[in-house]
XYZ file of C-alpha atoms in Angstrom:
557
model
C 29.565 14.344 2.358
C 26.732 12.285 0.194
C 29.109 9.833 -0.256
C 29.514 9.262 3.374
C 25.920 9.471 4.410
C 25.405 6.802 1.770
C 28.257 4.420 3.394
C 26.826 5.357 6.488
C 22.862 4.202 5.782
C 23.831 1.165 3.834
C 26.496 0.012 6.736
C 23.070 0.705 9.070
C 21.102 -1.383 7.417
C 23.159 -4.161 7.077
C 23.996 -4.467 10.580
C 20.642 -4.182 11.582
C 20.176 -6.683 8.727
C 22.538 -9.206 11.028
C 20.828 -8.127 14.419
C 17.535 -9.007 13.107
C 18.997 -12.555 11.716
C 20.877 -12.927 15.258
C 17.380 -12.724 17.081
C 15.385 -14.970 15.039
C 18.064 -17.718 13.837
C 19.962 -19.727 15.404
C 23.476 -20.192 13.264
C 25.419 -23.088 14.312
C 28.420 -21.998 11.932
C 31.402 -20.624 14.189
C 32.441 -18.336 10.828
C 28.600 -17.234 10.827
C 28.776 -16.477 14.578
C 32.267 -14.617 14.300
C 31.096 -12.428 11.557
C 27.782 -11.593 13.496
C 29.486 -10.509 16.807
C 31.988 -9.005 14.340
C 29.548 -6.751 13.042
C 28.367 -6.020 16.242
C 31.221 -4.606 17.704
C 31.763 -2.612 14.926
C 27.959 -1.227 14.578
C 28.148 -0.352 18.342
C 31.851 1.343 18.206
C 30.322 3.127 15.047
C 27.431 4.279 16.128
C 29.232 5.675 19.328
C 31.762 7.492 17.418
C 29.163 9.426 14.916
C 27.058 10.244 17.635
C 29.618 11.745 19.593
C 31.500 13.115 17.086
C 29.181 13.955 14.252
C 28.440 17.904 13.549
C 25.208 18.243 14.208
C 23.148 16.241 16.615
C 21.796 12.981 15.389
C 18.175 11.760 15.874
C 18.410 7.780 17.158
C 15.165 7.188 16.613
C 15.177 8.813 12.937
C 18.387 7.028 12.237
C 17.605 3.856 12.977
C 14.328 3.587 10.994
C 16.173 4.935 7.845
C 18.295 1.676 8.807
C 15.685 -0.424 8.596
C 13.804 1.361 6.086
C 17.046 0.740 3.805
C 17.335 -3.514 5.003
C 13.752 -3.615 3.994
C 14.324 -2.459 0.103
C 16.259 -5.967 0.352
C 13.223 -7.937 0.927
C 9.219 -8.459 -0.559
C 6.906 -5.455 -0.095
C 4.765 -7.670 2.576
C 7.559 -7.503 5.014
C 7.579 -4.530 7.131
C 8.267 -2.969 10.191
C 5.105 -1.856 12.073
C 5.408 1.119 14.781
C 3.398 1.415 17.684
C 1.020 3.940 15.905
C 0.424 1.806 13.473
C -0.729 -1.141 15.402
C -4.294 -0.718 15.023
C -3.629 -0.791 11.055
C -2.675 -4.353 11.834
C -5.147 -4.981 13.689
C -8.061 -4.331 10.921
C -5.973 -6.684 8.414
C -6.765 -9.429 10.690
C -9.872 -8.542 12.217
C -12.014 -5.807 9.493
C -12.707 -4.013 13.121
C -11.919 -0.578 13.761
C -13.305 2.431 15.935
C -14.949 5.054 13.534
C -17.365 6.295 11.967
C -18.517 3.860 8.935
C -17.963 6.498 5.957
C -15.746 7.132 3.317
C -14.863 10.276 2.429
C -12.559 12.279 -0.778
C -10.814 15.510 -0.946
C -11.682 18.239 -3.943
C -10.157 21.583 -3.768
C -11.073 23.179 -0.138
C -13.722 20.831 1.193
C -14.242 17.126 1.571
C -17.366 15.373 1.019
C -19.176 11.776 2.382
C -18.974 9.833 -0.495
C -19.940 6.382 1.316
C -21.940 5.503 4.289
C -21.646 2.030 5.764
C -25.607 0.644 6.094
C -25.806 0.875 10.080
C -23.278 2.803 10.656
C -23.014 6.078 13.320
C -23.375 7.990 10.089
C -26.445 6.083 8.423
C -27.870 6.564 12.237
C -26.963 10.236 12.018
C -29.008 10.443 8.463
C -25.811 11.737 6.896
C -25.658 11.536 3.116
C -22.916 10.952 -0.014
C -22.321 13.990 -0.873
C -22.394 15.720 2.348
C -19.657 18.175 2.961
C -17.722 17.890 6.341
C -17.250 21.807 7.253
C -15.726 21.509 10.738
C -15.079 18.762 13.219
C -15.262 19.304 17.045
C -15.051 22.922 16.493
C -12.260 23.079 13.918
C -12.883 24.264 10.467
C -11.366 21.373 8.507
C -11.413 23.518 5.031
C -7.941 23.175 2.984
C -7.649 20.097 5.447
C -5.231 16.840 4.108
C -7.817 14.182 3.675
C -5.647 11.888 6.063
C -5.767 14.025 8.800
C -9.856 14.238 8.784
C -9.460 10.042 7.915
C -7.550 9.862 11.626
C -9.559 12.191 13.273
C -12.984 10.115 11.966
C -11.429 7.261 13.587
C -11.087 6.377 17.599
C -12.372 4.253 20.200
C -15.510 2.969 20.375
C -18.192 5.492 22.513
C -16.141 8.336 21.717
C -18.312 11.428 20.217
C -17.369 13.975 17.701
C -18.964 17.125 16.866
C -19.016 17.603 13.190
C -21.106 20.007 11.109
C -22.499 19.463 7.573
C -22.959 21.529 4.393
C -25.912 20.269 2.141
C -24.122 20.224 -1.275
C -27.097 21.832 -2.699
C -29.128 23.820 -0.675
C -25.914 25.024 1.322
C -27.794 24.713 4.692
C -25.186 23.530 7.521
C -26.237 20.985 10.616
C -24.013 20.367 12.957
C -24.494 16.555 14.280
C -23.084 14.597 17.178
C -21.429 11.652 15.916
C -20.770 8.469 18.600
C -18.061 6.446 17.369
C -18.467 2.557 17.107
C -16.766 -0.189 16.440
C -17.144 -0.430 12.413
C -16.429 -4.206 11.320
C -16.442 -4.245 7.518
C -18.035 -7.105 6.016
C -16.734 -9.386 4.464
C -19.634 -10.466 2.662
C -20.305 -7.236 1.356
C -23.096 -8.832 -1.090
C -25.375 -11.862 -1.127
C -28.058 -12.583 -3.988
C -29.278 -14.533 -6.959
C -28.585 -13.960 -10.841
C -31.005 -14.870 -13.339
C -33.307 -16.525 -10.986
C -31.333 -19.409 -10.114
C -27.991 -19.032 -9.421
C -26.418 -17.540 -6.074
C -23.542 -14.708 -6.116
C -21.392 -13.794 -3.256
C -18.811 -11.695 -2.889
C -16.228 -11.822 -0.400
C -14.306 -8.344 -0.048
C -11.571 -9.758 2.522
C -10.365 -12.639 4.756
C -10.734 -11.266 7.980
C -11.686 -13.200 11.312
C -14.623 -15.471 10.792
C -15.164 -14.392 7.442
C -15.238 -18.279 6.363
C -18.249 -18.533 8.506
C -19.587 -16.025 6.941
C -19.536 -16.920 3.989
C -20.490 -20.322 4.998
C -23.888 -18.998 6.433
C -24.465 -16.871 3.363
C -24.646 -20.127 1.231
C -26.568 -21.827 3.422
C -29.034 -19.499 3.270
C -29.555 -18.624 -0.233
C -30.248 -22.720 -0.771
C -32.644 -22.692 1.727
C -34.391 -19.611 0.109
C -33.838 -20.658 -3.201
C -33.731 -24.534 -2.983
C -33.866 -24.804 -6.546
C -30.413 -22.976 -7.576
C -28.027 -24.399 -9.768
C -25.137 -23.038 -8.936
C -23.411 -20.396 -7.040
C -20.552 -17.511 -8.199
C -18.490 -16.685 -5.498
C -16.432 -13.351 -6.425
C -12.632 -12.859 -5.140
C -12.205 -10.389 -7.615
C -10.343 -7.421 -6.168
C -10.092 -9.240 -2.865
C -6.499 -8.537 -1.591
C -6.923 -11.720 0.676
C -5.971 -11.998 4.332
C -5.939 -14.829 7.508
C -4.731 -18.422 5.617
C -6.853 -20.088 8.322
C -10.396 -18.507 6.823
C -9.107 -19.158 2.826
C -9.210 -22.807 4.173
C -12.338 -22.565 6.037
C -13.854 -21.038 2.742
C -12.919 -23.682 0.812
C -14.067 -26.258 3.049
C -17.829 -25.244 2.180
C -16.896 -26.540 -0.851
C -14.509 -29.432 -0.210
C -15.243 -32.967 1.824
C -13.193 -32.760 5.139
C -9.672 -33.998 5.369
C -8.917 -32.738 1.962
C -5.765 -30.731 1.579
C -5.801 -26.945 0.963
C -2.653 -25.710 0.868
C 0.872 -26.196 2.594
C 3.503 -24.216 3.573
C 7.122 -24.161 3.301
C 9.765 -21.958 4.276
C 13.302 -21.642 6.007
C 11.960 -22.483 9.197
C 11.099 -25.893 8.391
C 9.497 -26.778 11.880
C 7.045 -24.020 10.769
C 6.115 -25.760 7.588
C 2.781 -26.990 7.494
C -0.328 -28.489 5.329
C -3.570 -27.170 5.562
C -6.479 -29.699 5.852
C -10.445 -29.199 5.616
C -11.807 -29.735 9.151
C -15.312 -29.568 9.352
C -17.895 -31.531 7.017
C -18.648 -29.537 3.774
C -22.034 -27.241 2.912
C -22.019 -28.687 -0.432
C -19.728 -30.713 -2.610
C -21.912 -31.240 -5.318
C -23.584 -27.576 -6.707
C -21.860 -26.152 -9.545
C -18.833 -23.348 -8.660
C -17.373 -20.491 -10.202
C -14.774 -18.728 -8.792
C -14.177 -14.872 -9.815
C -10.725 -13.692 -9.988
C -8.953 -10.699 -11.698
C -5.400 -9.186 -11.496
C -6.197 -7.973 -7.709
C -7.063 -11.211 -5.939
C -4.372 -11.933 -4.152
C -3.255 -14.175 -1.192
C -6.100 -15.907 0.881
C -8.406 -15.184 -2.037
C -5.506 -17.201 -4.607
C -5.412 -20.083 -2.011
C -8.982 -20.752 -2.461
C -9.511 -20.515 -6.300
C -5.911 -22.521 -6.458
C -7.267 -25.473 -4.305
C -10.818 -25.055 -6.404
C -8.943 -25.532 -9.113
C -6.293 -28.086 -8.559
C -9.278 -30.423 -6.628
C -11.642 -29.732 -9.866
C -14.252 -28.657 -7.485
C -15.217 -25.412 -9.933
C -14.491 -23.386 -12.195
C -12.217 -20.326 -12.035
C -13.471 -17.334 -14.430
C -12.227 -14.027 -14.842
C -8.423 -13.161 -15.433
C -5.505 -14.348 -14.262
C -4.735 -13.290 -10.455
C -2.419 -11.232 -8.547
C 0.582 -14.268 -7.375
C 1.387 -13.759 -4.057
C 2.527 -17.322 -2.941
C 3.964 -15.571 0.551
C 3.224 -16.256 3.965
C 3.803 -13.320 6.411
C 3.894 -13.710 10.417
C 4.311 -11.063 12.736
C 7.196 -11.130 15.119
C 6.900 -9.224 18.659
C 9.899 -6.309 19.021
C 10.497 -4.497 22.126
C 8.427 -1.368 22.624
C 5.280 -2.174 21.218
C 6.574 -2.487 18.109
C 5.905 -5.456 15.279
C 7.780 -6.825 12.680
C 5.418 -8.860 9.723
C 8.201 -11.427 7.508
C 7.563 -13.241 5.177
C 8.640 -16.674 6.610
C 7.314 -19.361 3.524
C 5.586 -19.785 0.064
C 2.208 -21.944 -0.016
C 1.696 -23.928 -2.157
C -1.685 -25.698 -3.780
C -2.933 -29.050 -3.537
C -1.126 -29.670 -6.883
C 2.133 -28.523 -5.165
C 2.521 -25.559 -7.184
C 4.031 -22.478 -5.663
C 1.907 -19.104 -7.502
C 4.802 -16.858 -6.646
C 4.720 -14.389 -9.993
C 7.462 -11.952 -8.745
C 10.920 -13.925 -7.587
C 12.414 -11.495 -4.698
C 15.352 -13.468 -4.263
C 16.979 -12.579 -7.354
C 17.727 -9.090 -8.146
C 18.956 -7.424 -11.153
C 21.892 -4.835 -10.376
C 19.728 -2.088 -10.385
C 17.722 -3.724 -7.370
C 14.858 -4.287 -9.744
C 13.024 -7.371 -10.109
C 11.269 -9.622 -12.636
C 8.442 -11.768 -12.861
C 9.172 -15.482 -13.018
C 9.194 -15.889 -17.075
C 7.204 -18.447 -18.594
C 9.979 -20.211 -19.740
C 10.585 -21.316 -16.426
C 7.053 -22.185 -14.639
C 6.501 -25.550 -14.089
C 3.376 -27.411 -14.882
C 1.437 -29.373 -12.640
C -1.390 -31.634 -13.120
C -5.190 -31.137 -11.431
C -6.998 -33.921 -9.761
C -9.023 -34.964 -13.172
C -5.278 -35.044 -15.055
C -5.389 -31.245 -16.369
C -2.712 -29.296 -16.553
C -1.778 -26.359 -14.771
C 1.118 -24.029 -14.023
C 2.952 -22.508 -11.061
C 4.897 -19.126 -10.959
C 2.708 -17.010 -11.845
C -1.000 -16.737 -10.309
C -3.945 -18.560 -10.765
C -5.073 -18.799 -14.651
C -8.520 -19.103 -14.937
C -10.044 -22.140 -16.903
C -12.304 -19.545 -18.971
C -10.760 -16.509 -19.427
C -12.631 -12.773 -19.490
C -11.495 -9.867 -20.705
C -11.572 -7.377 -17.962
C -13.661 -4.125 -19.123
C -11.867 -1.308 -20.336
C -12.989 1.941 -18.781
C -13.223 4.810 -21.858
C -10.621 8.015 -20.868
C -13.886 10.227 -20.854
C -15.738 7.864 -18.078
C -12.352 8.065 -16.327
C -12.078 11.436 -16.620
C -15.704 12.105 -15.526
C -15.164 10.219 -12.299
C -11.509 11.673 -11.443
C -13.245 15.083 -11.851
C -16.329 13.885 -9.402
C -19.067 15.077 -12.510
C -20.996 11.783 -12.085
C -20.495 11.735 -8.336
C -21.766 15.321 -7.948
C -24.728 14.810 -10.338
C -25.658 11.718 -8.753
C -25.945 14.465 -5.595
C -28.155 16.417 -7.397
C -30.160 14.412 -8.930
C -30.802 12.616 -5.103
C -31.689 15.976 -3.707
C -34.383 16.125 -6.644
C -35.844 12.622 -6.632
C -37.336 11.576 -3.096
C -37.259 7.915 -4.173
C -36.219 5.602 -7.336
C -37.233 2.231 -8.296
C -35.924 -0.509 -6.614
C -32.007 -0.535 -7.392
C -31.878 -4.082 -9.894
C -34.595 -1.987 -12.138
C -33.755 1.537 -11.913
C -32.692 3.291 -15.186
C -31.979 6.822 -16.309
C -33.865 7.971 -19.014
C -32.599 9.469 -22.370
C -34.414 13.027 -21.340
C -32.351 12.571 -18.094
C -28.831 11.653 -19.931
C -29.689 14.646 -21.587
C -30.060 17.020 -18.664
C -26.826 15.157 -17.740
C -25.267 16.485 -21.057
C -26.668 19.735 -20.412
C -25.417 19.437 -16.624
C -21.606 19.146 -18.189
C -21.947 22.067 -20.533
C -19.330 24.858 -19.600
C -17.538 22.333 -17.477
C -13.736 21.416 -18.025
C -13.453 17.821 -18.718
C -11.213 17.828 -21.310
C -9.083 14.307 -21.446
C -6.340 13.294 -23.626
C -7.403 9.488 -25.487
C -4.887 6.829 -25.377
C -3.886 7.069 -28.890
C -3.390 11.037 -28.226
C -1.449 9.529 -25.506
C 0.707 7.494 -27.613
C 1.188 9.690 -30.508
C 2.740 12.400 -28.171
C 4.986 9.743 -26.709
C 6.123 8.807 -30.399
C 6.387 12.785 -31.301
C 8.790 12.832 -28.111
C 11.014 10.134 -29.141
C 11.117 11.387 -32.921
C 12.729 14.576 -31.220
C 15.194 12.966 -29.106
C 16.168 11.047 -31.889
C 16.054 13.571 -34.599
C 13.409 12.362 -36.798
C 10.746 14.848 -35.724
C 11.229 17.710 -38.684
C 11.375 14.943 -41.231
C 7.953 13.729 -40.597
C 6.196 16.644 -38.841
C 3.623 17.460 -41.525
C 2.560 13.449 -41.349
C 2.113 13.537 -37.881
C -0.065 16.979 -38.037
C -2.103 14.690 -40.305
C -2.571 12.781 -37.808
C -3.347 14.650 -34.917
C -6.017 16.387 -36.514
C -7.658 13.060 -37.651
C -7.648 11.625 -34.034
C -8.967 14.775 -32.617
C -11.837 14.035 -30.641
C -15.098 15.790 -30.231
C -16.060 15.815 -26.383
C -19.913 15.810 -26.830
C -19.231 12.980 -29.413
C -16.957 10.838 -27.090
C -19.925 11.079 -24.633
C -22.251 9.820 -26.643
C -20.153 7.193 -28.582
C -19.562 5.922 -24.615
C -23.233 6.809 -23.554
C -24.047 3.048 -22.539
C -21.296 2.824 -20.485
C -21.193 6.359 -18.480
C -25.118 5.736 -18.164
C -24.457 2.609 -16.221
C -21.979 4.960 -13.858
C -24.693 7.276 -13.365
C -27.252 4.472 -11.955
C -24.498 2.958 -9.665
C -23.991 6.222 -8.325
C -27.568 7.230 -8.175
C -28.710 4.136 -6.690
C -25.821 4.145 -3.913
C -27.527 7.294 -2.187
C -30.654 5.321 -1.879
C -29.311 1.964 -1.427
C -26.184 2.384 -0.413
C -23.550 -0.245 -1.599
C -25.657 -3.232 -1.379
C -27.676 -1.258 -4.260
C -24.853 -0.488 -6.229
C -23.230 -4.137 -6.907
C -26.994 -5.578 -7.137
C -27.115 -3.083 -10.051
C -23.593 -3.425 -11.611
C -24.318 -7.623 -11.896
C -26.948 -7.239 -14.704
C -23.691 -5.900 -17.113
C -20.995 -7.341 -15.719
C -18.979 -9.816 -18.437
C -17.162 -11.907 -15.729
C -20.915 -12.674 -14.277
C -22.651 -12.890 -17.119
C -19.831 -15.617 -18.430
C -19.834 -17.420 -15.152
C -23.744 -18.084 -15.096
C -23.932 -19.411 -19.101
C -21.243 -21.990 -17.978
C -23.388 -22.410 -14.944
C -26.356 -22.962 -17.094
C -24.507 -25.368 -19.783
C -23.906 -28.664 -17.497
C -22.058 -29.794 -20.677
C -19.675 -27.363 -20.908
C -19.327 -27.100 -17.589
C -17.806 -30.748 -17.116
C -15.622 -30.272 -20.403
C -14.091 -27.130 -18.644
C -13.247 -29.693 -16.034
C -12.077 -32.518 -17.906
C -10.083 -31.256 -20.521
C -6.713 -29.885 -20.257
C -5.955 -26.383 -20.858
């Protein structure tokens, strides 16, 4: 019976696989047409015969999307079918709009608690807090709620209200509030300011409508505040990217106008298309670093690629995500959407930064990254070289900052989040958030805070061993060296009070970020978190060093 259903969802999908093709392709091959209407009559005169026949009565609607759901395992993760109820998720990929509340919120145990607010936001208006617990909404008790059903039932249309009641997380006190949903567009400049006096930072969370405007009047603005910086970070880092039209718009701040950005090139090849700078520049001239780690992706990869390849900056960080795809969404009947992946782009250089090849599978339907051995190099507009296949390297590479297992396990637990609570509901104002610091007295009442409180973690080389130990025993090996390895595990084992103060530098700086979002919300925080960052810091002593600087530049990598 397995075996059948199996036959049966993989003779679904690839029908529905040829249907698809049918309606966007045009095949001028009579064997290509046969074996398409072939497959038709057969999907149709199966179909008919397992509804009619089958058992037990057949969903359509169910069947069909484990069809597609199954063709879709064939291609990219960016292609995807989109439902009618999911339209508005769409939507905000494109746009950063939708109806809500402005607040981000996380599930522990029974209750849920605020642990963002949006600055301006129907719950900044409302004076609700991080930290605040939601106890019912319109009348409903939401305790042992799934945190995505109170996510959907934050959001809806603009003007809507909902009645929602509040339990101080210290005092216990509940107010109930009336909460008038808006339309919440997240920013895509979520943060605009100047490092060590004179050099701007800006950091772009998402390529969303407009956002190269944005962007473009954030720059313009900190020069004509600060008209004697010398130089400007602009940080992609973590940015998933977004619309290809705004990546170019961004870089044209940047670029001179008629400049190419990127091009694109697909299967379609009346689709394909170059890019091209249409507006005269901000500034070709100020010194640029681009930010980029392993989650800058897309839109944000098309920028720092054509930075890059044109020699117009500097890209710091660590190598980014490689998604060289273009998707475009295809209308289906019934409200429905499907988002393909119809070309790769490509840089000014020509260099596709595809990392992950889709097209080739391995038998178990896995695939590989493109291996080095096979990337192509490609030469910059000042003769460096560069490479495709596999993201944007940066010209200065950063090690990204290791988090220590008892930070992580501090946050996963929410310790630092609910102190930070605490500490709010005990301090009715800090300094301002870029000089704000916890004391050692107050580390230690954090210390104290923790005492009788389960954070126990395992460390990565507890992690390891216990891998090893589990191998040795598959394999037979364990008895022989069992006494060894006792040796070892009681050398690694790790004192919790000792951990926290061996780490105290870093979980401190946690503590301020989270302090200083309650009273500054996340403006305050990433002000803070840019006096320690390594990425920054790096960025603005090459800013600082015209020298090396232009060698960056100039010399190949």
């Amino acid at each position: 019976m397995r075996a059948f259903f199996n036959k049966k969802k993989k003779l679904i999908a690839m029908l529905l696989l040829l249907i698809t093709a049918a309606g966007i392709f045009a095949f001028n091959e009579s064997d290509k047409y046969f074996q398409i209407a072939k497959n038709l009559d057969i999907f149709a005169a199966f179909y008919r015969e397992l509804n009619t026949y089958y058992v037990d009565e057949l969903p359509p609607e169910k069947v069909m999307r484990k069809g597609i759901e199954a063709m879709l395992e064939e291609t990219d993760p960016f292609t995807d079918f989109i439902s009618e109820e999911n339209l508005d998720d769409l939507k905000f990929m494109a746009t950063g709009k939708y109806g809500g509340v402005g607040a981000s919120i996380y599930t522990n145990g029974e209750w849920t608690s605020i642990t963002d607010v949006y600055e301006g936001s129907p719950m900044d208006k409302a004076g609700v807090k991080p930290g605040d617990i939601i106890v019912s909404m319109d009348g409903k008790s939401v305790k042992n709620a799934p945190q995505d059903d109170i996510s959907k039932q934050l959001k809806g249309a603009a003007g809507t209200p909902l009645d929602m009641v509040f339990r101080n997380p210290v005092t216990g006190v509940e107010t109930p509030k009336k909460i008038i949903r808006e339309e919440i567009n997240v920013k895509a400049v979520s943060y605009t300011g100047i490092i060590k006096n004179d050099i701007g930072y800006i950091k772009m969370s998402q390529f969303t409508e407009n956002s190269g405007s944005m962007v473009r009047k954030a720059f313009e603005q900190l020069k004509q505040t600060n008209p004697g910086i010398k130089g400007l970070v602009l940080d992609l880092r973590g940015n998933p990217g977004g619309l290809l039209d705004e990546a170019v718009v961004v870089a044209n701040i940047f670029v001179d106008k008629n400049k190419l950005i990127v091009s694109t090139k697909g299967k379609v090849k009346n689709w394909d298309r170059n890019y091209e700078t249409a507006e005269q520049p901000a500034d070709t001239h100020i010194p640029l670093a681009v930010l980029t780690n392993h989650s800058s992706a897309s839109a944000s990869e098309i920028v720092a690629g054509s930075i890059q390849d044109l020699d117009r900056g500097l890209v710091i960080g660590q190598r980014s995500y490689g998604k060289g795809l273009v998707q475009t969404t295809r209308q289906l009947p019934y409200n429905t959407k499907l988002k393909v992946t119809t070309a790769k782009y490509y840089t000014p250089s020509g260099r596709c930064i595809q990392a992950i090849d889709y097209s080739h599978r391995n038998d178990d339907g896995s695939v590989d990254y493109v291996p080095d051995s096979l990337r192509k190099s490609f030469i910059t507009h000042n003769g460096r070289a560069v490479k495709d296949g596999g993201g944007i390297e940066p010209d200065a590479k950063v090690d990204p900052t290791i988090v220590s297992q008892v930070a992580i396990t501090l946050i996963r637990k929410q310790f630092i989040f609910d102190y930070a609570t605490s500490y709010y509901y005990n301090h009715d104002k800090i300094a301002p958030a870029t000089t704000f610091a916890l004391t050692d007295s107050e580390f230690a009442d954090f210390e104290h805070y923790l005492d009788n409180k389960d954070y126990s973690y395992k460390t990565r080389s507890e992690e390891v061993l216990d891998s090893f130990k589990s191998t040795a025993k598959k394999e037979k090996y364990y008895d022989a060296i069992a006494k060894e390895l006792e040796t070892v595990e009681t050398k690694m084992k790790h004192d919790k009070k000792q951990d926290l103060l061996k780490n105290k530098t870093e979980i401190k700086r946690l503590l301020e970020e989270e302090i200083i979002n309650r009273y500054y919300l996340q403006k305050g925080r990433i002000a803070k978190s840019l006096a320690w960052d390594s990425e920054v810091n790096t960025a603005v002593d090459i800013l600082h060093d015209p020298l090396k600087y232009k060698q960056l530049l100039t010399v190949s990598k």
